[in-house]
Coordinates of C-alpha atoms and ligand atoms in Angstrom, one line a residue:
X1 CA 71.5 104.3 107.6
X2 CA 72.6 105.7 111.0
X3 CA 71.1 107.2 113.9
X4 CA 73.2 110.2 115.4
X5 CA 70.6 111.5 117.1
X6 CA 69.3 109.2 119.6
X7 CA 73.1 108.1 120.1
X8 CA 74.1 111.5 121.8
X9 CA 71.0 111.9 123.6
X10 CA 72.4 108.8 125.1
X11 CA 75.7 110.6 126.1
X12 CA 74.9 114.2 126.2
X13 CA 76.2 114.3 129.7
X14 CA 79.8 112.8 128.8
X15 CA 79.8 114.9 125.8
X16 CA 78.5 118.3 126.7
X17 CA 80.9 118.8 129.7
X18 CA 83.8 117.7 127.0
X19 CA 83.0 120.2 125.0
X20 CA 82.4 122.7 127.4
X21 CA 86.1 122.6 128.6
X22 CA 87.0 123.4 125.5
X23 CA 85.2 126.6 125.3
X24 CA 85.6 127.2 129.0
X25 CA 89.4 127.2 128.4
X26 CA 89.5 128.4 124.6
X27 CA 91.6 126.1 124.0
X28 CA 90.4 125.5 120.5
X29 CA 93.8 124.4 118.3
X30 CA 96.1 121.4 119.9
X31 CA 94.5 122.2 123.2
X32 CA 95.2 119.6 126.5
X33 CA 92.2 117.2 125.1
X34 CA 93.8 116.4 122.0
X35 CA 96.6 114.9 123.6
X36 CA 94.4 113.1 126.5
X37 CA 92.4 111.6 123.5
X38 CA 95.6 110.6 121.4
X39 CA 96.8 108.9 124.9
X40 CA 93.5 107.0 126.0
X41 CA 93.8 106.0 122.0
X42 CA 96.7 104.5 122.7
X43 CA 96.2 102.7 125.6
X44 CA 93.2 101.5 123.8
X45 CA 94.3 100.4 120.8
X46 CA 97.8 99.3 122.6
X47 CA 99.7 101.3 120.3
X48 CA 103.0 103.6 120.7
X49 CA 101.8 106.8 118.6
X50 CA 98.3 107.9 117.6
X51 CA 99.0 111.1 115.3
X52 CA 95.9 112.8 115.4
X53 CA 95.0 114.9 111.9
X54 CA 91.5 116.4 110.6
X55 CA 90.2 113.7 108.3
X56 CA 91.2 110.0 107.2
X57 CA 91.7 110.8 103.5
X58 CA 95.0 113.5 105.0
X59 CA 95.1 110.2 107.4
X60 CA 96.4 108.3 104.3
X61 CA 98.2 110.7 102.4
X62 CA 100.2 111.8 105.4
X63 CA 101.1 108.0 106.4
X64 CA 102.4 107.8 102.7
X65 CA 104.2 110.6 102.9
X66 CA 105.9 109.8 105.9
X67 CA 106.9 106.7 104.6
X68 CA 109.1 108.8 101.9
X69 CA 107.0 106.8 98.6
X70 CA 107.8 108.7 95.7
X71 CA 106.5 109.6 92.3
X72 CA 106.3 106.2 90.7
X73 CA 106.4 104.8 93.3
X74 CA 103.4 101.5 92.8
X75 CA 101.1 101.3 95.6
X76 CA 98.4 98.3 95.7
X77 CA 95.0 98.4 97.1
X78 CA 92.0 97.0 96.4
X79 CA 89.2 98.1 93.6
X80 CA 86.0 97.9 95.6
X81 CA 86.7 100.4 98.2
X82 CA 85.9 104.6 98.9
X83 CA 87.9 106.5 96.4
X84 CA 90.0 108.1 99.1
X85 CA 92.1 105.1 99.2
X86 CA 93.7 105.8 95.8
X87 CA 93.1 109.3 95.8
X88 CA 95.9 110.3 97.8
X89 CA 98.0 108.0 95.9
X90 CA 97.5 109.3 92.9
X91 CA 97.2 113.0 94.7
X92 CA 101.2 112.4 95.1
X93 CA 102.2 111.2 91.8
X94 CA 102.5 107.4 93.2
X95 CA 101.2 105.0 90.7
X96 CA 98.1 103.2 92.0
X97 CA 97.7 99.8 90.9
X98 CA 94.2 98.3 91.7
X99 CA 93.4 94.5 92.7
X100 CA 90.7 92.3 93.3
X101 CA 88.8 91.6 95.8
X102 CA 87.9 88.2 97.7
X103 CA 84.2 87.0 96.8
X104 CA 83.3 86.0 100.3
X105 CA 85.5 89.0 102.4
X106 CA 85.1 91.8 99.8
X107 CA 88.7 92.5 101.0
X108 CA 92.1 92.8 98.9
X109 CA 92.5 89.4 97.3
X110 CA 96.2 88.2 98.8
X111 CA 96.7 86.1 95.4
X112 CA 96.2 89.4 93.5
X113 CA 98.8 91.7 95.3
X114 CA 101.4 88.7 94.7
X115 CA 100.5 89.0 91.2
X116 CA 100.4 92.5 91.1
X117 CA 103.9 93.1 92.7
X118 CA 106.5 94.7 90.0
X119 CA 110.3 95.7 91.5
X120 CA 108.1 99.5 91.4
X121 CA 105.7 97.9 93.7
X122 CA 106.6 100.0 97.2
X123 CA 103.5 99.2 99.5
X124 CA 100.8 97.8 99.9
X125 CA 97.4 99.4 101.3
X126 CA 94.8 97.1 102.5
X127 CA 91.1 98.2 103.8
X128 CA 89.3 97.0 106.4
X129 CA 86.4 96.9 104.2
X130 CA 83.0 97.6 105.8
X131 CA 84.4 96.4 109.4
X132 CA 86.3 93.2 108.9
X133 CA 89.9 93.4 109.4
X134 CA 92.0 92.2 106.0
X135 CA 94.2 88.7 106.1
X136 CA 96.8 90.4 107.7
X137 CA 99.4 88.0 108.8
X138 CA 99.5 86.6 104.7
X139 CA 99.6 90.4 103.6
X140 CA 102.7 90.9 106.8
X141 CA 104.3 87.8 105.4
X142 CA 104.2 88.8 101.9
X143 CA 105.5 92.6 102.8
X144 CA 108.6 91.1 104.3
X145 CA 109.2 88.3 101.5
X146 CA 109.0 91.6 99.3
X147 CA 110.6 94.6 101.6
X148 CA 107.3 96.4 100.9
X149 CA 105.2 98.5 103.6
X150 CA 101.8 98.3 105.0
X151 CA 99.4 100.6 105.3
X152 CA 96.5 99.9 107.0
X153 CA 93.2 101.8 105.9
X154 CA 91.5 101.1 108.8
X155 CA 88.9 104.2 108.3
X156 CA 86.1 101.1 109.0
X157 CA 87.3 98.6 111.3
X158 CA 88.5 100.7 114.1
X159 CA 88.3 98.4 117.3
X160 CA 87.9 95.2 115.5
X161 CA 90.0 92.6 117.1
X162 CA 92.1 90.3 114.7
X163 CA 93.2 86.9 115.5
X164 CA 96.5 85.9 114.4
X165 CA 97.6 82.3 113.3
X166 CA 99.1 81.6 116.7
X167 CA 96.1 82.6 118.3
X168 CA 97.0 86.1 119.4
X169 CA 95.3 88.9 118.8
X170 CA 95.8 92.8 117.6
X171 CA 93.5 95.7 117.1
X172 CA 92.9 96.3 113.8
X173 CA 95.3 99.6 112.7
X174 CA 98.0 98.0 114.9
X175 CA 99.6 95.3 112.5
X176 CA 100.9 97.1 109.5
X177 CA 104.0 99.9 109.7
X178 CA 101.4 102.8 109.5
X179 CA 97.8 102.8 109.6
X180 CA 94.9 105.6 109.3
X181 CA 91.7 106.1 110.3
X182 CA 88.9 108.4 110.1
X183 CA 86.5 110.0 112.8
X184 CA 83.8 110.8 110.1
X185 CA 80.6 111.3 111.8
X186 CA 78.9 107.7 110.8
X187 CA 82.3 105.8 111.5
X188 CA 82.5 103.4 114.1
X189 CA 83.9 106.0 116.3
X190 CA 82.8 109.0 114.9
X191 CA 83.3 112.9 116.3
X192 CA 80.5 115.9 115.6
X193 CA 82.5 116.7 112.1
X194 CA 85.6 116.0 110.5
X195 CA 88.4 114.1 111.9
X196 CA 91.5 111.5 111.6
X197 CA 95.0 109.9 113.1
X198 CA 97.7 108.1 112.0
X199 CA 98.8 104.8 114.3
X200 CA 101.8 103.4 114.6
X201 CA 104.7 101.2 116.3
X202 CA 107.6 102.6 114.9
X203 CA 109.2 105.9 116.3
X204 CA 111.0 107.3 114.1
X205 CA 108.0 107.6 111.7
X206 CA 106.1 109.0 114.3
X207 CA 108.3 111.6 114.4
X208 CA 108.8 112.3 111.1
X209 CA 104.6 112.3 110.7
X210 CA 104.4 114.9 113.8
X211 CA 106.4 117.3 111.5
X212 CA 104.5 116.3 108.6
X213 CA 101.1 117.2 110.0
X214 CA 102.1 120.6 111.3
X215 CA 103.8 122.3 107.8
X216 CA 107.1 119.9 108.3
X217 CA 108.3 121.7 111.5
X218 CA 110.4 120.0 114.1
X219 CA 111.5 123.2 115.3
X220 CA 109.1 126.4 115.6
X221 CA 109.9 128.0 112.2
X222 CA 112.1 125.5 111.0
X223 CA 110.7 123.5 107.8
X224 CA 112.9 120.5 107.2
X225 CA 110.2 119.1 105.1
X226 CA 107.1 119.4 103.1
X227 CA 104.0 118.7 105.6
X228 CA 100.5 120.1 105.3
X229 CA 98.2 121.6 107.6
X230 CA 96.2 119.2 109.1
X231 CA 95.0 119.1 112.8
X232 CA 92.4 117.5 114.7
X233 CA 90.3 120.8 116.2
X234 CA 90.0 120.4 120.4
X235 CA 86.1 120.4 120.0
X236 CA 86.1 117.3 118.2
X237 CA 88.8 115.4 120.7
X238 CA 86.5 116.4 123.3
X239 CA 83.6 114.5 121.4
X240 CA 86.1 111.7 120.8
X241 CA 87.2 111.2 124.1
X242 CA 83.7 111.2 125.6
X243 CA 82.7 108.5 123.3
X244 CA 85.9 106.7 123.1
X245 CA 85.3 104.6 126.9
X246 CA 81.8 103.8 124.6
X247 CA 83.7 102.1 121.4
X248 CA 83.4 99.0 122.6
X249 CA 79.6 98.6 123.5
X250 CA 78.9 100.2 120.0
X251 CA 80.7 97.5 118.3
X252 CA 79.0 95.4 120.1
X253 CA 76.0 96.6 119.4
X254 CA 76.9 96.7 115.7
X255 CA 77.1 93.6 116.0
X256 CA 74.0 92.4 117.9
X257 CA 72.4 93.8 115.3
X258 CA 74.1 91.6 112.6
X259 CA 73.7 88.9 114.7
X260 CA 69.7 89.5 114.0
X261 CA 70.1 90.2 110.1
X262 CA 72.2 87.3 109.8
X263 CA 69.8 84.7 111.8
X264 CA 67.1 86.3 110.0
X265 CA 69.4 85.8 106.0
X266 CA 71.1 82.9 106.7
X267 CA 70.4 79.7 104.3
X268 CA 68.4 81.5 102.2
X269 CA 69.5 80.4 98.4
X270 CA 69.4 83.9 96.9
X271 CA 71.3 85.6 99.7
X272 CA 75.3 85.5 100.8
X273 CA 75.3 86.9 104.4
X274 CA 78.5 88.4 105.9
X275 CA 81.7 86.3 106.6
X276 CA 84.5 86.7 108.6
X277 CA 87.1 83.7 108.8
X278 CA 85.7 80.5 107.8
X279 CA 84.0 79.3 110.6
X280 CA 83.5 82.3 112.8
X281 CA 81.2 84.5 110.3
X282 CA 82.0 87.4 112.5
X283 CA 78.9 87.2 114.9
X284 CA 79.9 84.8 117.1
X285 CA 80.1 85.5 120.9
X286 CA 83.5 85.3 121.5
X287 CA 85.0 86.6 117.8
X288 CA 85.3 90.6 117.6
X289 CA 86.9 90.5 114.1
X290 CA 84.2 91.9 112.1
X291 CA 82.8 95.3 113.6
X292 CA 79.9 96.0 110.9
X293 CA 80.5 99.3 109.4
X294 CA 78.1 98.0 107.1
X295 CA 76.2 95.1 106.9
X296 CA 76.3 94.4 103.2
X297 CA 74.9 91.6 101.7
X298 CA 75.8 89.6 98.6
X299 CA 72.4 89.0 96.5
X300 CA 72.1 85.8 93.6
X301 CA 69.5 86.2 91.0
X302 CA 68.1 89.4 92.5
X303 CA 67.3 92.8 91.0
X304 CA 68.9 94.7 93.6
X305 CA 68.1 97.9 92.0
X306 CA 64.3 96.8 92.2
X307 CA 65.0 96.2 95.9
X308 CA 66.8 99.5 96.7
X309 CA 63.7 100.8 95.1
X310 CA 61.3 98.7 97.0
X311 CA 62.9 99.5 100.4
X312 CA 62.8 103.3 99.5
X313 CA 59.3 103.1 98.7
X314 CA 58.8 101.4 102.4
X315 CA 60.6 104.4 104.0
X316 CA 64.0 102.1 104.7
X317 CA 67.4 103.3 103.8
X318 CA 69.4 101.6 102.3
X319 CA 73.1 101.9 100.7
X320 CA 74.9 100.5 97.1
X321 CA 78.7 100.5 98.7
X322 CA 80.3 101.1 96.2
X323 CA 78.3 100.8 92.6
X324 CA 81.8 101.3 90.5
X325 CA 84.8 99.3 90.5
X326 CA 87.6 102.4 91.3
X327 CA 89.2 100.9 88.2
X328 CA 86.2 101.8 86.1
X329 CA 86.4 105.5 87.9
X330 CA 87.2 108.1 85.2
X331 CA 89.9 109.6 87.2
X332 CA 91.4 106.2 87.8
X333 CA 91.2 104.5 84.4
X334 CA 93.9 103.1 83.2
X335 CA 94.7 101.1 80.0
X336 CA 97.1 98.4 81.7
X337 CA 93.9 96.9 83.5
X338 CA 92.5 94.2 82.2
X339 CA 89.0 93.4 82.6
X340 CA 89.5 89.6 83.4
X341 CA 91.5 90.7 86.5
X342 CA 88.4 92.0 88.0
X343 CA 85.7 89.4 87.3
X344 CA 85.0 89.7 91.4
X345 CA 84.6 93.1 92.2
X346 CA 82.6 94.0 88.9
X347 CA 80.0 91.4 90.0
X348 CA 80.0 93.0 94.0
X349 CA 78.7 96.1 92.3
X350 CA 76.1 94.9 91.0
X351 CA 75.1 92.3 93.5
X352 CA 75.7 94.0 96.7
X353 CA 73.3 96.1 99.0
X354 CA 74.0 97.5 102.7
X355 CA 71.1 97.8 105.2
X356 CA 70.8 100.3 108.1
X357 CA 74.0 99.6 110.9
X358 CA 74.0 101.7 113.5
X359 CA 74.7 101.3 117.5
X360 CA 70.6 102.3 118.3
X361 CA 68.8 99.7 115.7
X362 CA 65.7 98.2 117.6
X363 CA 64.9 94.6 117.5
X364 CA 61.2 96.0 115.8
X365 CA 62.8 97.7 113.1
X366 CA 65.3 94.8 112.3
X367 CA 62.2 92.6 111.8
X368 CA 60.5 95.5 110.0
X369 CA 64.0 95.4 107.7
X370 CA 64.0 92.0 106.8
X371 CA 60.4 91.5 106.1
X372 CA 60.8 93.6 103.8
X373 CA 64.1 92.5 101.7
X374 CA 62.6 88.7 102.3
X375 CA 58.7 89.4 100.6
X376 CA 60.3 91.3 97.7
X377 CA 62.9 88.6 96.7
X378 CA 60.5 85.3 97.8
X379 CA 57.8 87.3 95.9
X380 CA 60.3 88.1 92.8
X381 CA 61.0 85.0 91.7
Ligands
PLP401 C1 85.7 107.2 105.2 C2 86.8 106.6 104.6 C3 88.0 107.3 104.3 C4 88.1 108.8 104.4 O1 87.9 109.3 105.6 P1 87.5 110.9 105.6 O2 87.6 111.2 107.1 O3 86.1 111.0 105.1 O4 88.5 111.7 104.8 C5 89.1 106.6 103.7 N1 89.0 105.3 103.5 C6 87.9 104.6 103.7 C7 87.9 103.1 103.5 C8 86.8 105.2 104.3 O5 85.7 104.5 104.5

């Protein structure tokens, strides 16, 4: 599905030397190229405070902790997403309370959350499922109408660009109160293990998530609160920052290689291709709001386990993201959802299929890719 490998032989001599300063200087915990990373992230992503932490599951819980939620607290995100999402929301005694999903986006359906909203109801989390930044300025709107807070997941769509209704535009983790992200090896900007941060605009949360990160000290030895231990290791900001100035060409790349899929997909009556906003899909020149963490199609009147088995069996990965409605989780059952509530996402499940998405995908193997998913379902009537 990715293609580490031939990506670092590409950058071995950014990376290396990164690294080597690191052990040069043994600088291993909070060490000077943590904080250069956390300030070229900023200037990046044009935001006041990156928080840098070691994963983007601690990402999320820290965010919500932060944000003082507490138990019982309703938090609403959406049912076809990684589990981490409501993990940590359950993890602190919040009450999760899942949504559906839009057919065409796969993200948090905006009708659902107004639906959904209870005076418990405390925030709301939307994820920037598989790349493609949520309808943010309807989620912002409703936030305010409600005094609720936003929390980005933005573990998929880092660098994504989203265009506002005026026209303006915002990186994607930069338009809620708090957002998180992860550096998980296969993200879009991914480090050489585990890794995370926190983004946001507003300082006195920053603050108060500095403490939270390192055991609730604002003062050496001085616990004003509960934090956790969780740190972004020097090593892996030294991978960061080498690939960091590279973000952009990936996406682009990512994208290039939609582009292909797409032109290859498009019109076909058994297949839904990616969509971003109604006209722009996503893959057009200019349009940046959809960054292809996965490129996940939507299959009609296909056996899509039969085609996961077919492109095994022709030596192509390929990924079911995510085969169970978080709603239908064991640890995440609950008896106040109703079935009818989720007639989208239960159908993505079973309808859905990601192909390979990486930054080094050859034109050869793209064509070798969708030979293969076109002859089994024109040949499987
Ligand atoms: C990867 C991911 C996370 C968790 O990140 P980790 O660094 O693996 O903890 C959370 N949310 C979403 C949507 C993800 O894709």
């Amino acid at each position: 599905m990715v293609d580490l490998q031939s990506q670092y032989a590409k950058i071995k001599n950014d990376v290396d030397p990164s690294i080597e300063e690191v052990m040069n200087t043994a600088t291993f915990i909070n060490g000077p190229k943590v904080h250069e990373f956390q300030k070229n992230l900023e200037n990046y992503l044009d935001v006041k405070h990156v928080i840098p932490c070691a994963n983007g599951t601690d990402a999320l819980q820290i965010a919500m902790m932060g944000l003082g939620l507490k138990p019982g607290d309703e938090v609403i995100t959406a049912d076809f997403t990684f589990a981490a999402t409501v993990e940590v929301i359950a993890l602190l005694q919040l009450t999760p309370v899942l949504v559906d999903v839009d057919p065409v986006t796969f993200n948090i359906d905006v009708n659902a959350i107004k639906n959904a909203i209870t005076p418990k109801t405390k925030a709301i989390v939307p994820v920037h499922l598989f790349g493609l930044v949520a309808n943010m300025d309807e989620i912002m709107e409703l936030a305010q109408e409600r005094n609720l807070y936003v929390i980005e997941d933005n573990a998929q769509a880092i660098g994504a660009n989203y265009t506002h209704k005026d026209g303006s535009k915002s990186k994607a983790g930069t338009i809620g109160h708090v957002a998180s992200t992860s550096f998980f090896p296969s993200k879009n900007l991914g480090c050489y293990g585990d890794g995370g941060a926190i983004f946001t605009n507003d300082d006195n949360l920053a603050h108060t998530i500095r403490g939270i990160v390192n055991h609730g000290m604002y003062e050496r030895y001085h616990h004003d609160v509960v934090g956790v231990n969780s740190r972004l290791d020097s090593i892996q900001a030294a991978v960061l920052d080498a690939k960091l100035p590279h973000l952009d060409t990936y996406n682009s790349a990512r994208r290039n290689a939609a582009r292909k899929y797409s032109e290859a997909f498009k019109d076909h009556p058994k297949i839904t291709i990616p969509t971003g906003k109604d006209v722009c899909k996503g893959i057009c020149d200019t349009c940046d709001c959809h960054v292809f963490h996965q490129y996940t199609l939507n299959l009609k009147n296909v056996d899509r386990d039969a085609l996961v088995s077919h492109l095994q069996a022709n030596n192509i990965p390929c990924g079911v993201y995510y085969p169970i409605p978080l709603h239908k989780q064991k640890a995440y059952k609950d008896e106040h959802y109703n079935e009818a509530d989720f007639t989208v996402t239960n159908q993505l499940v079973q309808s859905v299929i990601s192909l390979p998405m990486h930054t080094e995908l050859e034109d050869d193997q793209i064509d070798y890719i969708t030979n293969r998913v076109l002859e089994f379902i024109n040949n499987n009537a």
